[in-house]
Short mmCIF file of C-alpha atoms in Angstrom, two decimals:
data_model
loop_
_atom_site.label_atom_id
_atom_site.label_comp_id
_atom_site.label_asym_id
_atom_site.label_seq_id
_atom_site.Cartn_x
_atom_site.Cartn_y
_atom_site.Cartn_z
CA ASN A 232 -32.69 -78.26 68.30
CA ALA A 233 -33.53 -80.80 65.37
CA GLY A 234 -31.54 -83.68 66.92
CA VAL A 235 -33.00 -86.79 68.58
CA MET A 236 -34.26 -85.80 72.00
CA GLN A 237 -34.44 -88.21 75.08
CA ASN A 238 -35.73 -87.46 78.47
CA PRO A 239 -34.99 -87.84 81.15
CA ARG A 240 -31.29 -87.48 80.98
CA HIS A 241 -30.96 -89.10 84.30
CA LEU A 242 -33.36 -91.52 86.15
CA VAL A 243 -33.13 -93.07 89.48
CA ARG A 244 -35.57 -95.92 90.38
CA ARG A 245 -35.67 -98.34 93.14
CA ARG A 246 -35.76 -102.07 92.73
CA GLY A 247 -39.24 -103.16 91.59
CA GLN A 248 -40.26 -99.70 90.30
CA GLU A 249 -41.10 -98.88 86.69
CA ALA A 250 -38.93 -96.85 84.32
CA ARG A 251 -40.31 -95.16 81.33
CA LEU A 252 -37.80 -93.62 78.89
CA ARG A 253 -38.89 -91.35 76.18
CA CYS A 254 -37.43 -90.49 72.67
CA SER A 255 -38.39 -88.14 69.98
CA PRO A 256 -36.65 -88.75 66.67
CA MET A 257 -35.30 -86.15 64.44
CA LYS A 258 -37.73 -84.19 62.36
CA GLY A 259 -38.78 -86.20 59.29
CA HIS A 260 -37.54 -89.51 60.80
CA SER A 261 -40.13 -92.27 61.13
CA HIS A 262 -37.73 -95.13 62.29
CA VAL A 263 -36.58 -95.51 65.98
CA TYR A 264 -33.95 -97.76 67.45
CA TRP A 265 -33.35 -98.35 71.14
CA TYR A 266 -29.73 -99.48 72.28
CA ARG A 267 -28.40 -100.43 75.78
CA GLN A 268 -24.80 -99.55 76.91
CA LEU A 269 -23.33 -101.02 80.01
CA PRO A 270 -20.37 -99.32 81.66
CA GLU A 271 -17.19 -99.61 79.45
CA GLU A 272 -19.10 -101.51 76.79
CA GLY A 273 -20.27 -100.77 73.33
CA LEU A 274 -23.89 -100.28 72.60
CA LYS A 275 -26.21 -103.29 72.06
CA PHE A 276 -29.25 -103.22 69.90
CA MET A 277 -32.63 -103.74 71.63
CA VAL A 278 -35.51 -102.88 69.32
CA TYR A 279 -36.48 -101.10 66.11
CA LEU A 280 -39.73 -99.51 65.58
CA GLN A 281 -41.73 -97.60 63.00
CA LYS A 282 -44.89 -95.73 63.72
CA GLU A 283 -47.28 -97.94 65.56
CA ASN A 284 -45.07 -101.00 64.56
CA ILE A 285 -42.37 -103.08 66.28
CA ILE A 286 -40.12 -104.35 63.29
CA ASP A 287 -37.33 -106.10 65.11
CA GLU A 288 -37.30 -106.82 68.87
CA SER A 289 -34.64 -109.33 68.77
CA GLY A 290 -32.51 -107.57 71.28
CA MET A 291 -35.17 -107.07 73.94
CA PRO A 292 -35.25 -109.29 76.98
CA LYS A 293 -38.07 -111.52 77.01
CA GLU A 294 -39.70 -110.11 80.25
CA ARG A 295 -40.13 -106.88 81.88
CA PHE A 296 -39.19 -104.74 78.78
CA SER A 297 -41.49 -103.26 76.08
CA ALA A 298 -41.36 -100.48 73.61
CA GLU A 299 -43.83 -98.60 71.56
CA PHE A 300 -43.77 -95.82 68.91
CA PRO A 301 -47.43 -94.49 68.77
CA LYS A 302 -48.94 -92.54 65.87
CA GLU A 303 -48.56 -89.32 67.99
CA GLY A 304 -45.87 -88.69 70.43
CA PRO A 305 -42.61 -90.03 71.41
CA SER A 306 -41.35 -93.61 71.39
CA ILE A 307 -41.23 -95.05 74.90
CA LEU A 308 -39.09 -97.87 76.31
CA ARG A 309 -40.76 -99.15 79.42
CA ILE A 310 -38.91 -101.35 82.07
CA GLN A 311 -41.15 -102.90 84.62
CA GLN A 312 -40.03 -104.20 88.10
CA VAL A 313 -36.43 -102.83 87.44
CA VAL A 314 -33.39 -104.75 88.97
CA ARG A 315 -29.93 -103.54 89.59
CA GLY A 316 -28.65 -105.21 86.40
CA ASP A 317 -30.99 -102.71 84.39
CA SER A 318 -28.70 -99.88 85.34
CA ALA A 319 -27.18 -98.72 82.18
CA ALA A 320 -27.27 -95.91 79.62
CA TYR A 321 -30.07 -96.19 77.05
CA PHE A 322 -29.93 -94.67 73.75
CA CYS A 323 -32.31 -93.92 71.07
CA ALA A 324 -31.51 -93.39 67.48
CA SER A 325 -33.57 -92.37 64.51
CA SER A 326 -33.18 -92.73 60.71
CA PRO A 327 -35.14 -91.66 57.61
CA LEU A 328 -35.00 -94.99 55.73
CA HIS A 329 -35.41 -98.50 56.26
CA SER A 330 -33.44 -100.06 53.42
CA GLY A 331 -31.15 -99.02 50.61
CA LEU A 332 -27.84 -97.55 51.16
CA ASN A 333 -28.55 -95.05 53.86
CA ASN A 334 -28.20 -96.94 57.09
CA GLU A 335 -27.01 -93.98 59.08
CA GLN A 336 -28.70 -93.59 62.55
CA PHE A 337 -28.49 -90.45 64.54
CA PHE A 338 -28.43 -90.84 68.23
CA GLY A 339 -29.99 -88.95 71.24
CA PRO A 340 -28.11 -88.03 74.43
CA GLY A 341 -29.28 -91.01 76.23
CA THR A 342 -30.99 -91.67 79.36
CA ARG A 343 -28.83 -93.01 82.32
CA LEU A 344 -30.86 -95.30 84.54
CA THR A 345 -29.68 -96.02 88.09
CA VAL A 346 -31.39 -98.66 90.00
CA LEU A 347 -30.96 -98.56 93.72
CA GLY B 119 -23.67 -113.68 66.09
CA GLN B 120 -21.51 -111.22 64.24
CA GLN B 121 -18.97 -109.26 66.24
CA LEU B 122 -16.77 -106.20 65.60
CA ASN B 123 -13.45 -106.08 67.30
CA GLN B 124 -11.58 -102.82 67.59
CA SER B 125 -8.02 -102.09 68.13
CA PRO B 126 -6.12 -100.84 69.79
CA GLN B 127 -8.34 -100.77 73.05
CA SER B 128 -6.96 -97.56 74.25
CA MET B 129 -4.40 -94.87 72.88
CA PHE B 130 -2.57 -92.18 74.79
CA ILE B 131 -0.88 -89.62 72.45
CA GLN B 132 0.52 -86.03 72.21
CA GLU B 133 -1.35 -83.36 70.71
CA GLY B 134 -0.50 -83.09 66.96
CA GLU B 135 0.25 -86.80 66.44
CA ASP B 136 -1.59 -88.85 63.98
CA VAL B 137 -3.86 -91.69 65.11
CA SER B 138 -4.85 -94.89 63.47
CA MET B 139 -7.44 -97.46 64.67
CA ASN B 140 -9.24 -100.25 62.85
CA CYS B 141 -12.18 -102.50 63.17
CA THR B 142 -12.28 -106.10 62.08
CA SER B 143 -15.11 -108.66 61.72
CA SER B 144 -15.43 -112.40 61.19
CA SER B 145 -18.06 -111.85 58.45
CA ILE B 146 -18.96 -109.32 55.73
CA PHE B 147 -20.34 -105.88 56.31
CA ASN B 148 -22.00 -103.95 53.65
CA THR B 149 -21.78 -100.57 55.54
CA TRP B 150 -19.15 -99.28 58.04
CA LEU B 151 -20.10 -96.38 60.26
CA TRP B 152 -17.65 -94.61 62.60
CA TYR B 153 -19.09 -92.83 65.74
CA LYS B 154 -17.31 -90.82 68.44
CA GLN B 155 -18.74 -90.76 72.03
CA ASP B 156 -17.93 -88.08 74.48
CA PRO B 157 -18.51 -88.83 78.18
CA GLY B 158 -22.01 -88.72 79.22
CA GLU B 159 -23.24 -88.22 75.57
CA GLY B 160 -24.54 -90.30 72.77
CA PRO B 161 -22.49 -91.33 69.76
CA VAL B 162 -22.03 -88.89 67.01
CA LEU B 163 -21.54 -90.13 63.52
CA LEU B 164 -18.34 -89.14 62.10
CA ILE B 165 -18.04 -90.99 58.61
CA ALA B 166 -20.13 -93.56 56.76
CA LEU B 167 -18.78 -95.88 54.21
CA TYR B 168 -20.79 -97.90 51.83
CA LYS B 169 -18.59 -99.62 48.95
CA ALA B 170 -15.46 -101.92 49.51
CA GLY B 171 -12.25 -99.88 48.84
CA GLU B 172 -14.13 -96.70 49.52
CA LEU B 173 -11.90 -94.00 51.13
CA THR B 174 -13.85 -90.95 52.77
CA SER B 175 -12.61 -87.94 54.50
CA ASN B 176 -14.27 -85.61 56.90
CA GLY B 177 -11.84 -82.85 57.98
CA ARG B 178 -8.95 -84.37 59.80
CA LEU B 179 -10.86 -87.75 59.70
CA THR B 180 -10.29 -90.38 56.95
CA ALA B 181 -11.69 -93.82 56.88
CA GLN B 182 -11.50 -96.70 54.55
CA PHE B 183 -13.84 -99.65 53.66
CA GLY B 184 -11.55 -102.61 53.46
CA ILE B 185 -11.55 -104.64 50.44
CA THR B 186 -12.41 -107.96 51.95
CA ARG B 187 -15.54 -106.09 53.47
CA LYS B 188 -14.41 -107.49 56.85
CA ASP B 189 -12.66 -104.45 58.12
CA SER B 190 -12.29 -100.65 58.32
CA PHE B 191 -9.80 -98.11 59.62
CA LEU B 192 -10.12 -94.75 60.83
CA ASN B 193 -7.11 -92.19 60.78
CA ILE B 194 -7.19 -88.84 62.67
CA SER B 195 -4.46 -86.45 61.55
CA ALA B 196 -2.89 -83.78 63.74
CA SER B 197 -4.74 -84.81 66.90
CA ILE B 198 -6.07 -81.98 69.15
CA PRO B 199 -7.47 -82.21 72.70
CA SER B 200 -11.02 -82.32 71.62
CA ASP B 201 -10.45 -85.51 69.85
CA VAL B 202 -10.55 -87.32 73.20
CA GLY B 203 -13.38 -89.77 73.44
CA ILE B 204 -14.41 -93.27 72.67
CA TYR B 205 -14.53 -94.19 68.82
CA PHE B 206 -16.86 -96.91 67.77
CA CYS B 207 -17.25 -98.66 64.47
CA ALA B 208 -20.61 -99.90 63.69
CA GLY B 209 -22.59 -101.59 60.91
CA PRO B 210 -25.82 -103.58 60.15
CA PRO B 211 -25.37 -107.39 59.95
CA TYR B 212 -24.91 -108.53 56.29
CA GLY B 213 -28.10 -110.13 55.11
CA GLY B 214 -30.04 -108.70 58.06
CA ALA B 215 -33.62 -107.95 57.47
CA THR B 216 -33.42 -104.58 59.41
CA ASN B 217 -31.00 -101.72 60.14
CA LYS B 218 -30.04 -102.67 63.48
CA LEU B 219 -26.43 -101.75 64.12
CA ILE B 220 -23.72 -103.96 65.66
CA PHE B 221 -21.11 -101.93 67.52
CA GLY B 222 -17.51 -102.43 67.96
CA THR B 223 -15.71 -102.81 71.37
CA GLY B 224 -14.57 -99.18 71.06
CA THR B 225 -11.17 -97.41 71.07
CA LEU B 226 -10.51 -94.92 73.89
CA LEU B 227 -8.46 -92.00 72.69
CA ALA B 228 -6.63 -89.60 75.11
CA VAL B 229 -4.74 -86.70 73.96
CA GLN B 230 -2.27 -84.93 76.00
CA PRO B 231 -1.77 -81.16 75.30
#
């Protein structure tokens, strides 16, 4: 499967616990984006990363949320001390280019986080 | 911030009918992307548009980039049950420094066999 991979597909956490969501981009893609989707809503941008760099985190909540994309391994979206309002589907997308005409992003299947 | 409004919000049609949905913005977009999302899955890219006035087809799907650069439409001809899902338009904000996408509100399509 050469597509974007995310795991776990489903994650259940109790309030106050930490959630770690992982994303492996498509082969050859070095740009990763994280989006959040609340029930019956569209996707909302959170953060854009390249290898070892955060390029745009304008959509990230100021507290408890962090993201990284290390030189080796998947991108990680980390949510500390989760609250019920964090329950949502979190999608990762990847693209091969930053600028130019090709803005196409390819999405993974998502991680559905449920906070009890 | 920039917003994308989609209409209709939902559509319930019979198999074989043609479908048309559109996406509008109060500001300019340089790229329009149309995605389909099935329940429990991530969005799948259907069509990408890069030039004002551009008309692009992908099988039974046709999309156009509006001349004003503030709208786009998606047509589906001869709908089939597997067309069921939520259709989103999306694009990077004009003048933005990065490729983050703004997504529309979505159009839910239901097709009755």
